[in-house]
Amino acid sequence: MPKAQNANAVVEAVPKKTTIREVARAAGVGIGTISRVLNASSQVSRETRARVLEAIRRLGFRPNAQARRILKRRSEIVCFLLSNRDFLHPFHARILQGVESYASTLKHHVLFAVLHYSPRITPEKIDLPAVLQEHGLIDGIILAGTIYPNLLRRIESIRMPFVAFSNNVVGMDGGQQYDQVGFDDFNGTLQATRYLIEQGHRLIDFAGDMSFPWIQRRFEGYRQAMRENKLKPISITIRNSDGFVDFGQKSARRILSRPSRPSAVVAGNDETAYGLWLSLRRQGLKVPEEVSLVGFDDREEAVLMDPPLSTVRVHKEEIGETCMKMLLERLHHPQMAFSQRILPTEFVVRETVRKL
Amino acid sequence: MPKAQNANAVVEAVPKKTTIREVARAAGVGIGTISRVLNASSQVSRETRARVLEAIRRLGFRPNAQARRILKRRSEIVCFLLSNRDFLHPFHARILQGVESYASTLKHHVLFAVLHYSPRITPEKIDLPAVLQEHGLIDGIILAGTIYPNLLRRIESIRMPFVAFSNNVVGMDGGQQYDQVGFDDFNGTLQATRYLIEQGHRLIDFAGDMSFPWIQRRFEGYRQAMRENKLKPISITIRNSDGFVDFGQKSARRILSRPSRPSAVVAGNDETAYGLWLSLRRQGLKVPEEVSLVGFDDREEAVLMDPPLSTVRVHKEEIGETCMKMLLERLHHPQMAFSQRILPTEFVVRETVRKL
DNA sequence: CTGAAAGCGCTTACAG
DNA sequence: CTGAAAGCGCTTACAG
């Protein structure tokens, strides 16, 4: 195709190779001046600037970002580190989006990295992604996914500023010193359960896998609501469930095998709620006519369920945004005291709760 | 907390500040030697290397990645650009994971960027993310999301190597010259439909929003299977649907309003299949007893449906991996002819098809 | 306002 | 094997 060849030949010098020195020569000025117009520096005469701009355009020059960064002592790149998730769960995907969205408004960039590690090995044994082993490429880290104490130790050891999305932190004693952003598990179920009670429910079970600390916190919210209304909290325990959906399905069977059936169930999360719903439906029990149901997380699928699931909404993008914001503060004020932000959740009424 | 203060004071020099020159002085060698042991260069005596390593360890030195990259003329960072998706759809999230996973095995990094643009503006008007405007930070681009011709033009204009995930390319005439990776829409529905026919189905409808070219291709696969069996292809047309799920729901109503009901429906994707399933169930029609159903994409939810959805599996991680692989080839062989890879899909039999 | 020079933190021939 | 020097592509005081 000689035509395509010609088209290529017409093209101006490949930008990659044009350097600031060539532009300087073409414009008949020093390299410092080029740099000054590039950085919109104050003092450059109108005509010099015009001449430089023209040369830049003509040569298709784009400054080398790495070279600038090394002088700036800051890369304006942060690493979003997703740990121990087999695939990018929609929940975390949206946090990532939130991070990126806020970062880009500030001309910052987000590097995506993944880490798989065992909670049981010593911190030094954790093999961090290459980007965290070098220095200069990224300014800081946003830690998402499931976070065990050994990972936290490991990250601290590389002395890189970081902010953790803390809801999935497992096995910490609470007195931790690091920047963190989370959402309010406790108040989420507290609100949801209060709503059920307002609707006239009295026999309300909680179904959630409490081996996860965040589910445990949700249980506490449920328990609080029950207690303040002098109701008896009942938690369904399932051993050996295969994931949250399965936990829900097994919970439904457990409920049905009991003599007295609850009029409502608070699920530890939407997946468990889905499992409950599936299994109840199979046994011929209608939601909400015979059993009311609320979830937690407000995943995309919640609104698609039939009927749409009443659940606790978590603002995922806002979490990401807040993480990024906090990391930036940390970068600008390294000595600042550690802070923790708990973002509010919101109970969303849809159609899985019946008024008694 | 004087204790914490002390703990901090004990800490060795902050790595950020340690430079190769200080290490050289500490080890009593030239900076070139430090660089050589850093790069595992051949000729450094055992004892010199040991001394250097010790100094590096003692000072907590980590080389500045930016400085290395500028010399290497390659950043080993690629940009995953997600265009026109409001949130990171699980499908694309898994492609991203595939990209990252393959990249990390080769010590490459992935920068995540998002772009929103109108298909109708001219290419020059598309405001690319900052990372694509500079040069030197990334080596190339993996283009995902919905890709219209103007975006393709725009990307070409910045003369940065790229590979496109091509299934969501819209409005191209086919004769495009760029590297692309896709999966086989046509053969996916071809197989799915053949399977239905093998199971004894004769009246099979297709329900999918053909304003999307990829759904159109899936329709063609369905049509091919129908034709080779002398069956009449019937496509359900819905105007003004509000998303794929809604399209499915409206399709179900359409089907039920007709005198002769199909025994099976091929859906344009899993979401449409879900909509069909929801609506059929509400009308009291059981899947698969009264209507068989197949989807496309094999989203996470497909296996959770009740009964689990028979659908066409797409290997998302493999798509990402292949994109990354192809981009790397392009980087190493800039003059290489453009290539296109179509990855096979796979029909997964679950429980939504009844044998007639 | 602008040029020449020094410098960022590295790598890599060039000598020895 | 190793040091001293030149150089990557920029930015930024320092003079004038």
Coordinates of C-alpha atoms (C1' of nucleotides) in Angstrom, one line a residue, chain B residues 29-30 33 36 43-45 48 71 73, chain D residues 1-10:
Chain B
V29 CA 33.3 3.2 45.7
G30 CA 32.2 5.2 42.6
T33 CA 29.7 0.6 40.7
R36 CA 26.2 -1.9 38.3
Q43 CA 31.5 -7.6 36.3
V44 CA 31.6 -6.6 39.9
S45 CA 33.8 -8.5 42.3
T48 CA 32.7 -5.1 46.3
L71 CA 17.6 6.7 30.8
R73 CA 13.7 5.3 27.3
Chain D
dC1 C1' 36.9 -5.1 37.9
dT2 C1' 36.3 0.0 38.8
dG3 C1' 36.4 5.3 38.7
dA4 C1' 35.6 9.6 36.5
dA5 C1' 33.1 11.8 33.1
dA6 C1' 29.5 12.5 29.9
dG7 C1' 24.8 12.4 29.3
dC8 C1' 19.2 11.5 29.7
dG9 C1' 15.6 15.7 29.4
dC10 C1' 14.2 18.5 32.0

